[in-house]
mmCIF file of C-alpha atoms in Angstrom:
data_model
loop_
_atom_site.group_PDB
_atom_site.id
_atom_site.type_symbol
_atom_site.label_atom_id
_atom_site.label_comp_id
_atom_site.label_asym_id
_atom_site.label_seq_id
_atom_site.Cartn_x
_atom_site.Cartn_y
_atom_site.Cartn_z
ATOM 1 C CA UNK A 1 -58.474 25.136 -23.535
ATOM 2 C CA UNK A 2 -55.982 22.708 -22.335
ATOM 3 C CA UNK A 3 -54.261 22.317 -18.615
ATOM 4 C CA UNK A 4 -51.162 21.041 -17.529
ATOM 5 C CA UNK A 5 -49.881 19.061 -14.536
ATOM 6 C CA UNK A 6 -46.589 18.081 -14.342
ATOM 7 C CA UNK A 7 -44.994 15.809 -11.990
ATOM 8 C CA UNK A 8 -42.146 13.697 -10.762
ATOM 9 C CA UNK A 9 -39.972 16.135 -9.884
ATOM 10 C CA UNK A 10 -37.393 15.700 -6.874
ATOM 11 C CA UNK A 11 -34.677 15.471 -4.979
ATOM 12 C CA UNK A 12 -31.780 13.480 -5.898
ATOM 13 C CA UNK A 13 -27.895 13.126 -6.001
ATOM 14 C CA UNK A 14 -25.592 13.708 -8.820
ATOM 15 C CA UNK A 15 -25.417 10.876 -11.447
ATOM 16 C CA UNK A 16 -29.064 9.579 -10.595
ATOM 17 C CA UNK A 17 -32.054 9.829 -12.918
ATOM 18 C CA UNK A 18 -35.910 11.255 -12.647
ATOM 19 C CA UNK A 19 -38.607 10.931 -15.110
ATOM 20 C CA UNK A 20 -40.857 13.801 -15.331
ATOM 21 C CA UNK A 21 -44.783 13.809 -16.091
ATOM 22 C CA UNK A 22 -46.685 16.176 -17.776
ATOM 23 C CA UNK A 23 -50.691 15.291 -17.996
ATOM 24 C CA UNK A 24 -53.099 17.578 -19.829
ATOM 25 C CA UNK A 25 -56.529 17.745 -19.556
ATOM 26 C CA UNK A 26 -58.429 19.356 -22.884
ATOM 27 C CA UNK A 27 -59.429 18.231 -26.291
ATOM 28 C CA UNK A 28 -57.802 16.864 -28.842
ATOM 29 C CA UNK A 29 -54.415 16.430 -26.951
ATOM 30 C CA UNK A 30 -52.637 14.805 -29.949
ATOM 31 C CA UNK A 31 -53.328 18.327 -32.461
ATOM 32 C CA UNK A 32 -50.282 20.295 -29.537
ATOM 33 C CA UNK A 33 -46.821 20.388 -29.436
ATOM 34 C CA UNK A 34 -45.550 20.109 -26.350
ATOM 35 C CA UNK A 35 -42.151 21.220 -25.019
ATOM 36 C CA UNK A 36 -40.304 21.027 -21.611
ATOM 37 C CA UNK A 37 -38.999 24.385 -20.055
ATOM 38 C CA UNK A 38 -36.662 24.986 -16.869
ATOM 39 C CA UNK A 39 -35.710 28.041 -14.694
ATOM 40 C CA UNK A 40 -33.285 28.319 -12.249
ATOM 41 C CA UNK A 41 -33.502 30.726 -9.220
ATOM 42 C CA UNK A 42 -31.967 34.121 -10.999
ATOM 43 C CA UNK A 43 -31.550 32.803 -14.948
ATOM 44 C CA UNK A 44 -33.652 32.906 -17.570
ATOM 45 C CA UNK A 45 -36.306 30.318 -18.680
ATOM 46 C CA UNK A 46 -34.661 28.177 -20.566
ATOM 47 C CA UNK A 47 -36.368 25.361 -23.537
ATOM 48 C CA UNK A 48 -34.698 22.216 -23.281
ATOM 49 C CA UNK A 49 -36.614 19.441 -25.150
ATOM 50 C CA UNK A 50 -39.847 19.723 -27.537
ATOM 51 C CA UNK A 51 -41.961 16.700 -29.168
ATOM 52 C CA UNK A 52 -43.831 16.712 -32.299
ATOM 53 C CA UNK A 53 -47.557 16.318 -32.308
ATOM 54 C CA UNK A 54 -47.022 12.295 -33.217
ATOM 55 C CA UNK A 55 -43.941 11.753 -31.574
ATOM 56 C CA UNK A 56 -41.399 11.673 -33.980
ATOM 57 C CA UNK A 57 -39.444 14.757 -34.184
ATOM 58 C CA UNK A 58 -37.412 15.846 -30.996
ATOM 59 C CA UNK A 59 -35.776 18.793 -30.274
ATOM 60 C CA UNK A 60 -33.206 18.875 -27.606
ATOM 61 C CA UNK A 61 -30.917 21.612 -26.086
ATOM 62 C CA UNK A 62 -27.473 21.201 -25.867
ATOM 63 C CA UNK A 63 -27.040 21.514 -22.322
ATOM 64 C CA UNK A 64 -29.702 17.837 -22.244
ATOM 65 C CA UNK A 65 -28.777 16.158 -25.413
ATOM 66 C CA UNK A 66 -27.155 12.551 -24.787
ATOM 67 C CA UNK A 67 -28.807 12.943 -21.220
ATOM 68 C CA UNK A 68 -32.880 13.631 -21.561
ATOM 69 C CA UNK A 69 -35.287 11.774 -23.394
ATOM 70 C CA UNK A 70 -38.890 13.392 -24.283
ATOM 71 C CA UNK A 71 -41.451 10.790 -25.027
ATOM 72 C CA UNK A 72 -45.297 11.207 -25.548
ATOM 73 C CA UNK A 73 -48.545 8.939 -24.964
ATOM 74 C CA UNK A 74 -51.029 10.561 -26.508
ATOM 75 C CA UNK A 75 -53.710 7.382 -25.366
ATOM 76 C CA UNK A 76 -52.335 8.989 -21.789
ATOM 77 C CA UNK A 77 -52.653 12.153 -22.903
ATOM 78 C CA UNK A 78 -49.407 12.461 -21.225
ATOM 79 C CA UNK A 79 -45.963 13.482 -22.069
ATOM 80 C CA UNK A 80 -42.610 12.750 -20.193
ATOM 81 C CA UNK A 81 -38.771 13.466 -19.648
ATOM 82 C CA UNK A 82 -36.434 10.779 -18.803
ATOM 83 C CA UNK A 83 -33.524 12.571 -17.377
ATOM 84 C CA UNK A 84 -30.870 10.107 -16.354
ATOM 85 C CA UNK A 85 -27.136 11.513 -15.339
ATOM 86 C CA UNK A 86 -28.274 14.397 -13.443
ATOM 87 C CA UNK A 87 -25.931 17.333 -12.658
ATOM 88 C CA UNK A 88 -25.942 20.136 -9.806
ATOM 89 C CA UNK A 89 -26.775 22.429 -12.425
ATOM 90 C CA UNK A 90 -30.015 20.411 -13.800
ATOM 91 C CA UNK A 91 -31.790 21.916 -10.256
ATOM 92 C CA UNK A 92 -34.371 24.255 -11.574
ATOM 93 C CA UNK A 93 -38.406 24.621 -12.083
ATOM 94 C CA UNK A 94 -39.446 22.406 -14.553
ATOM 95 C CA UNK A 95 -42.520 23.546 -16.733
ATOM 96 C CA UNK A 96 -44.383 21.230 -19.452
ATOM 97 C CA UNK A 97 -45.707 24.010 -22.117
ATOM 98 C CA UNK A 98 -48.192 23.254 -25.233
ATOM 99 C CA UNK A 99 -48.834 24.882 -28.100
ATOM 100 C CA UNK A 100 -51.280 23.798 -32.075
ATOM 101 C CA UNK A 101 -47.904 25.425 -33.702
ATOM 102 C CA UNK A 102 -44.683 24.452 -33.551
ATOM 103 C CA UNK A 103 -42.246 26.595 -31.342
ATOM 104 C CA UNK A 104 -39.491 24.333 -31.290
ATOM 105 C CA UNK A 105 -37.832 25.914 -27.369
ATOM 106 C CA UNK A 106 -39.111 29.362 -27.743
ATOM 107 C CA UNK A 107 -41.004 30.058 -24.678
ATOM 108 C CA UNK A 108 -43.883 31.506 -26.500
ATOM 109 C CA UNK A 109 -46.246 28.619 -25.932
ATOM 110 C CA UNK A 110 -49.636 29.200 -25.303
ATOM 111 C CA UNK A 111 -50.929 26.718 -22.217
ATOM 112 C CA UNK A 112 -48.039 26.084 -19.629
ATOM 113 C CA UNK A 113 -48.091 24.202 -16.688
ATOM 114 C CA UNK A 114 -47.440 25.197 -12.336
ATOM 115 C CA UNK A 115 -43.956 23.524 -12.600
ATOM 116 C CA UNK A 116 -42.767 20.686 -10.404
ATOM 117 C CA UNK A 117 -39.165 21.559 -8.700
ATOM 118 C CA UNK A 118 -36.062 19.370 -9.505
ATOM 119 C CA UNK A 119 -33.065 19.817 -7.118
ATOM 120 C CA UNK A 120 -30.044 17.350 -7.810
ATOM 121 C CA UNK A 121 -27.626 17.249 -4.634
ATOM 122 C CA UNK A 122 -25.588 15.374 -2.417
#
């Protein structure tokens, strides 16, 4: 069994940056994949970054890619997202998900997190 916490999330203008924690609490943290999900009010969930068990390989959507970095400490048991240039249309629910098999950004992880709410604004 593994839980997730994620944190960081906020308020902030357009142009400015956040960084995202997701902390699980389980065994062997370093065996999951872990992704990062968001939903905005009325759209669909949508996958926008996923790490490799040992770091490594990164998966990014298109709508992050050049903006959002995904990084993982698995002494921390801890995984984050650097987002830096934030748009208006970043604001959503931000959900860390894990998963033993890779699911690249198919939301059909096993263990997800309560979300932590990112709203970028002026």
């Amino acid at each position: 069994q593994l839980q997730l916490v994620e944190s960081g999330g906020a308020l902030v203008q357009p142009g400015g940056s956040l960084r995202l924690s997701c902390a699980a609490r389980g065994l062997n943290f370093d065996v999951y994949y872990i992704a990062w999900f968001r939903q905005a009010p009325g759209k669909e969930r949508e996958g926008i970054s996923s790490i490799a068990t040992i770091g490594g390989r990164t998966v990014y959507a298109d709508s992050v890619k050049g903006r959002f970095t995904i990084s993982r400490d698995n002494a921390k048991n801890t995984v984050y997202l650097q987002m830096n240039s934030l748009k208006p249309e970043d604001t959503a629910a931000y959900y860390c998900a894990a998963d033993r098999v890779d699911k690249l950004l198919y939301p059909m992880y096993d263990f997800w997190g309560q979300g932590t709410q990112v709203t970028v604004s002026s």
